[in-house]
PDB file of C-alpha atoms in Angstrom:
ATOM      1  CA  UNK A   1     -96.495 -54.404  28.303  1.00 54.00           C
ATOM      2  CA  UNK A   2     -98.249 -53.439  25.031  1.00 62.00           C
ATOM      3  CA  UNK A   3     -96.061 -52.146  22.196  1.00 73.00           C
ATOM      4  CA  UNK A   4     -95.358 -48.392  21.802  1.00 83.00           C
ATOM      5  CA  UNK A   5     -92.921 -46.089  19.518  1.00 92.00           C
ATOM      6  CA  UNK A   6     -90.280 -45.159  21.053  1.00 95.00           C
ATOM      7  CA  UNK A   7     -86.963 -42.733  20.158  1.00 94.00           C
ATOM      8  CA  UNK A   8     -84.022 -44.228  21.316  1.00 95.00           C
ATOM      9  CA  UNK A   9     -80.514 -43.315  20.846  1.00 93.00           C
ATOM     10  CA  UNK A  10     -78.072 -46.104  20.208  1.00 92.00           C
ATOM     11  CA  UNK A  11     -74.250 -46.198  20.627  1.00 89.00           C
ATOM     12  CA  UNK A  12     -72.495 -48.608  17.961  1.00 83.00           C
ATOM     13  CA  UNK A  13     -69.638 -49.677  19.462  1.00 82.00           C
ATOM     14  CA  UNK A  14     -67.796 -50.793  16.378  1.00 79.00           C
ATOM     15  CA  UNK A  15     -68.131 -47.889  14.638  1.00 76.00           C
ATOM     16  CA  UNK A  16     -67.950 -45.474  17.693  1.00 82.00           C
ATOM     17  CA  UNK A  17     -71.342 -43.670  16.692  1.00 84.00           C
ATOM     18  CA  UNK A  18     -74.797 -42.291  18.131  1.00 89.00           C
ATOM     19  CA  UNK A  19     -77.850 -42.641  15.922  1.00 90.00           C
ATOM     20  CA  UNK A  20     -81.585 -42.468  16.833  1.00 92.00           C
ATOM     21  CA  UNK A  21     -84.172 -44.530  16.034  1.00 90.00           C
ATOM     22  CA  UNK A  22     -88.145 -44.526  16.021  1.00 93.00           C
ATOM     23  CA  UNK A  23     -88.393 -48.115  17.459  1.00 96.00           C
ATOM     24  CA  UNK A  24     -91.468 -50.205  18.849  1.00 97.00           C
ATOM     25  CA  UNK A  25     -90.494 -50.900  22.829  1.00 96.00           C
ATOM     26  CA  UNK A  26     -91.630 -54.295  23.282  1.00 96.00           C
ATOM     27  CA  UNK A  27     -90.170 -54.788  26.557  1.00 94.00           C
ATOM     28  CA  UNK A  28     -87.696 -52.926  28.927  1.00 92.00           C
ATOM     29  CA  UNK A  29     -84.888 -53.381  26.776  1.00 94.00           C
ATOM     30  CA  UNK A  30     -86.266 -55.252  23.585  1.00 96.00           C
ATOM     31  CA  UNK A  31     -87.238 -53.131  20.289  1.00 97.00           C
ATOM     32  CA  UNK A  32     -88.336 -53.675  17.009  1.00 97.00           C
ATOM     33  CA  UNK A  33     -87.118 -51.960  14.087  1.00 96.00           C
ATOM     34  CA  UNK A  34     -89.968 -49.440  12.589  1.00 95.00           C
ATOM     35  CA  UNK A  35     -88.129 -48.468   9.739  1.00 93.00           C
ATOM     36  CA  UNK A  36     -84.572 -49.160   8.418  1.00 94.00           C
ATOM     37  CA  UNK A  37     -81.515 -47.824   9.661  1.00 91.00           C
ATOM     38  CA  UNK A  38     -79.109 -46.574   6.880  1.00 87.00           C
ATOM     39  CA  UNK A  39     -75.975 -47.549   7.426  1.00 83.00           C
ATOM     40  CA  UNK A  40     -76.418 -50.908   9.525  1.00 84.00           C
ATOM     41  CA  UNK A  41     -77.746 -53.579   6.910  1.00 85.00           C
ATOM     42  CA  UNK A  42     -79.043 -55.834   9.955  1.00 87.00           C
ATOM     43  CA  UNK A  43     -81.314 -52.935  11.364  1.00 92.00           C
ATOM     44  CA  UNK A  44     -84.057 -53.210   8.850  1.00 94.00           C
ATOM     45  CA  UNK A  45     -87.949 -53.451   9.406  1.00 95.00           C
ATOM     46  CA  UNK A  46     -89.322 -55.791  11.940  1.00 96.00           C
ATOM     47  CA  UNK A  47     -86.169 -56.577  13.359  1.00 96.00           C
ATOM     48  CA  UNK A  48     -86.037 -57.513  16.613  1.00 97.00           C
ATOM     49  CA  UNK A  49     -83.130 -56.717  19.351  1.00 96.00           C
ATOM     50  CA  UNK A  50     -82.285 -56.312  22.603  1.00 96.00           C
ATOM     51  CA  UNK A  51     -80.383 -54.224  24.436  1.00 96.00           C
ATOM     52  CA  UNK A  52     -78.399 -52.579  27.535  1.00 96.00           C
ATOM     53  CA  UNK A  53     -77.644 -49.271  29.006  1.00 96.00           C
ATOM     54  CA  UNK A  54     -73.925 -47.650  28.932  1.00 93.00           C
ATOM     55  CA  UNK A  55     -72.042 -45.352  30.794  1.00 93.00           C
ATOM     56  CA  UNK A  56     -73.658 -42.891  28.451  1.00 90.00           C
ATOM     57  CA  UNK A  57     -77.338 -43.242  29.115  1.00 92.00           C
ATOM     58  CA  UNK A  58     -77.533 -45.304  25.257  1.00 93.00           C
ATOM     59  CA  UNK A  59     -78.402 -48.437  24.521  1.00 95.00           C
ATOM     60  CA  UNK A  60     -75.545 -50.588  23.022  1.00 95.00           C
ATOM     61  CA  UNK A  61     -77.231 -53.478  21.231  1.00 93.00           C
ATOM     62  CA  UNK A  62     -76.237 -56.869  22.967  1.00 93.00           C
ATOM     63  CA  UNK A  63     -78.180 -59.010  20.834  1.00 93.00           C
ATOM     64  CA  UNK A  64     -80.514 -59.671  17.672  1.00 94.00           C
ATOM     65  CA  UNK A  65     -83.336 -61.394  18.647  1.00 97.00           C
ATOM     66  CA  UNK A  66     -85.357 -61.769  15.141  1.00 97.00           C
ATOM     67  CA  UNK A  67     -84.226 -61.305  12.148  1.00 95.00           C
ATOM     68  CA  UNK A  68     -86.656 -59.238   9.478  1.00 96.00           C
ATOM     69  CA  UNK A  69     -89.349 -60.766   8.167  1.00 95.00           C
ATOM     70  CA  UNK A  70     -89.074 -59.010   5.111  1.00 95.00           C
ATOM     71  CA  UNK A  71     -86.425 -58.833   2.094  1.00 94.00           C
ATOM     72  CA  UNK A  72     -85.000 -56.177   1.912  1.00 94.00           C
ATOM     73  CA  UNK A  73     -83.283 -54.108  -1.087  1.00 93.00           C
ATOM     74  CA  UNK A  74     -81.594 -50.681  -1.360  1.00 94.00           C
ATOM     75  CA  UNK A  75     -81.127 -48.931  -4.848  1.00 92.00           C
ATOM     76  CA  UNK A  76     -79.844 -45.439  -6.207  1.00 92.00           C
ATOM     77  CA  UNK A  77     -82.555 -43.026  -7.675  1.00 88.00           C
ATOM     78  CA  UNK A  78     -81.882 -41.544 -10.781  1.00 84.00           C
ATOM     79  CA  UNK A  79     -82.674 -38.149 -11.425  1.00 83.00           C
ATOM     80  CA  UNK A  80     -83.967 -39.111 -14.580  1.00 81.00           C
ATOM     81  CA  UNK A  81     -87.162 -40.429 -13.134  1.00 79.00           C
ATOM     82  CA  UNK A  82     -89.862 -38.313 -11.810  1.00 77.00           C
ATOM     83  CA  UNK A  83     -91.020 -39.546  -8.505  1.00 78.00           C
ATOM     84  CA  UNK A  84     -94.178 -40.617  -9.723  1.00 79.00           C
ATOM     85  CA  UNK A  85     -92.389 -43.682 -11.291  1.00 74.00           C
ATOM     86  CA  UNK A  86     -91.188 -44.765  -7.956  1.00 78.00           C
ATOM     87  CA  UNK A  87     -94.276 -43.835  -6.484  1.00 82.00           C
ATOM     88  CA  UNK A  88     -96.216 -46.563  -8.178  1.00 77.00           C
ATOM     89  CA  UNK A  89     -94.103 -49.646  -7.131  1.00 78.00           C
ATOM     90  CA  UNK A  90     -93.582 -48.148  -3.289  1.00 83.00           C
ATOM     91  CA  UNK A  91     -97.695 -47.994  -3.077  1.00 86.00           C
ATOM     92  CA  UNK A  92     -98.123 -51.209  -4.362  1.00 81.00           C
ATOM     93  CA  UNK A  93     -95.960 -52.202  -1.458  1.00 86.00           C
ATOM     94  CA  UNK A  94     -97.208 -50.966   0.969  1.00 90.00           C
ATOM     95  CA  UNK A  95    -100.848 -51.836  -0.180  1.00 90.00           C
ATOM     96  CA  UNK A  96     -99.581 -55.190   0.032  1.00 87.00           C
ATOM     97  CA  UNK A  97     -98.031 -55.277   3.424  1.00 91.00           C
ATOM     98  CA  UNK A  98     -94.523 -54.249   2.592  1.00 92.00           C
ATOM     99  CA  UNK A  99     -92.637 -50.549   3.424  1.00 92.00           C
ATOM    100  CA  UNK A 100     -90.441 -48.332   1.525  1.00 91.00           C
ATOM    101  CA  UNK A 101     -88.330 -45.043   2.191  1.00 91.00           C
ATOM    102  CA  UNK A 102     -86.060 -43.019   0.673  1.00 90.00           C
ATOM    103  CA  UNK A 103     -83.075 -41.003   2.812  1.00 91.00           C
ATOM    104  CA  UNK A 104     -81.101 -38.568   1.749  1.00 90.00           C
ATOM    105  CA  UNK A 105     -83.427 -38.364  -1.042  1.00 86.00           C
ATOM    106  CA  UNK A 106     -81.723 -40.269  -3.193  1.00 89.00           C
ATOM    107  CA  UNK A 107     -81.197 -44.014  -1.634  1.00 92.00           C
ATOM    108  CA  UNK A 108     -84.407 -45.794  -1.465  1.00 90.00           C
ATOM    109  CA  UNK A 109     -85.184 -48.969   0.689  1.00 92.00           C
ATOM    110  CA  UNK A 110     -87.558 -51.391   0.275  1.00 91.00           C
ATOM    111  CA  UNK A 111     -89.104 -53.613   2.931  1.00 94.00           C
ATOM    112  CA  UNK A 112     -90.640 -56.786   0.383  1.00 93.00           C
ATOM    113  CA  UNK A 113     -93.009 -59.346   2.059  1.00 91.00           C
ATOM    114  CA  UNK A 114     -91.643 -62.909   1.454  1.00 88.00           C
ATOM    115  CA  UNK A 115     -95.274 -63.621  -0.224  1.00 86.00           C
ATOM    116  CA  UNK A 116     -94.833 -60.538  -2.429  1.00 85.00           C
ATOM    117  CA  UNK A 117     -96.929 -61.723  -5.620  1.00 82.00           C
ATOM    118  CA  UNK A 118     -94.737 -59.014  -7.562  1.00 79.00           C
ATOM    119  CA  UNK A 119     -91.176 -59.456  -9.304  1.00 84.00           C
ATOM    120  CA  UNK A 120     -89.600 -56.447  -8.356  1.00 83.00           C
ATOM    121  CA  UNK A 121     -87.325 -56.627 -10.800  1.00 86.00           C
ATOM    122  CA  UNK A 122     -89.783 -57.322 -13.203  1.00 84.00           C
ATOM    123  CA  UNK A 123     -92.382 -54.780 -12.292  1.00 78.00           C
ATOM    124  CA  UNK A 124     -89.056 -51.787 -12.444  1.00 80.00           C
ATOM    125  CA  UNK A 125     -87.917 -53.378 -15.841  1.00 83.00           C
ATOM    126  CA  UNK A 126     -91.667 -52.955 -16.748  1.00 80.00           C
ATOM    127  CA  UNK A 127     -91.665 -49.554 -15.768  1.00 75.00           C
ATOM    128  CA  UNK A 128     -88.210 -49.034 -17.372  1.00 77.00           C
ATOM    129  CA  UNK A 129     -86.688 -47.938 -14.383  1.00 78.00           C
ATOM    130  CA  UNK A 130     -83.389 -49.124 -14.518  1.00 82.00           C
ATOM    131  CA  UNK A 131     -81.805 -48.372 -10.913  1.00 86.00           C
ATOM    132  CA  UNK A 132     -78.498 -50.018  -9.275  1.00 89.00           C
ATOM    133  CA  UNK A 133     -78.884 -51.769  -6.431  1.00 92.00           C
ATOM    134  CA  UNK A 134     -76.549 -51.467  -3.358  1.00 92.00           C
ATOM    135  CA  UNK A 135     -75.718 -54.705  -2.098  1.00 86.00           C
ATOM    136  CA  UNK A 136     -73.060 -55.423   0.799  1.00 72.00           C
TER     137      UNK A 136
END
């Protein structure tokens, strides 16, 4: 079976919530992770899972098959900034293989190859964008 995107709804049992994702089907019940889910930490880009039907009709993930292969950072925006600023490090991600988006627009996450020739702290200090990082 040959990769496609997918929506899929899936129940988190722990937290007794729905939420849909864009995900690649790689199998019948294995996904990967397109982009990064919000609020779980361990559903970021390129992560791998499988899963199982419920009573519902949702998946329920069962188990994570592959962790990211990417670092992965979250930060605040700051209204201070015009987007342009953030612009300039997210393109130079993605021109370099890495993926960056921005919910609720003000929480951006960034998806940062482990070969990343960039600091990203230095490159933001460069740019003087001085932006707190969530962190678990």
């Amino acid at each position: 079976m040959g990769t496609k995107e997918v929506k899929i709804w899936i129940y988190d049992k722990r937290d007794r919530s729905t939420t849909t994702f864009y995900v690649e089907q790689l199998s019948e019940n294995k996904f990967r992770m397109t982009d990064n889910d919000l609020f779980n930490c361990r559903l970021t880009k390129g992560t791998e899972f499988e899963t199982r039907i419920n009573n519902n009709g949702h998946h329920e993930i069962i188990k994570i098959l592959k962790d990211s292969d990417f670092i992965t950072r979250r930060f605040f925006l700051s209204p201070q900034y015009k987007e342009s600023y953030y612009r300039v490090l997210g393109d130079e991600l993605t021109k370099r293989g890495g993926f960056w988006q921005v919910d609720f627009g003000g929480i951006a996450t960034v998806n940062i190859p482990k070969d990343f020739e960039f600091n990203v702290d230095q490159v933001m200090k460069e740019l003087d964008l001085n932006l707190t990082e969530i962190t678990d």
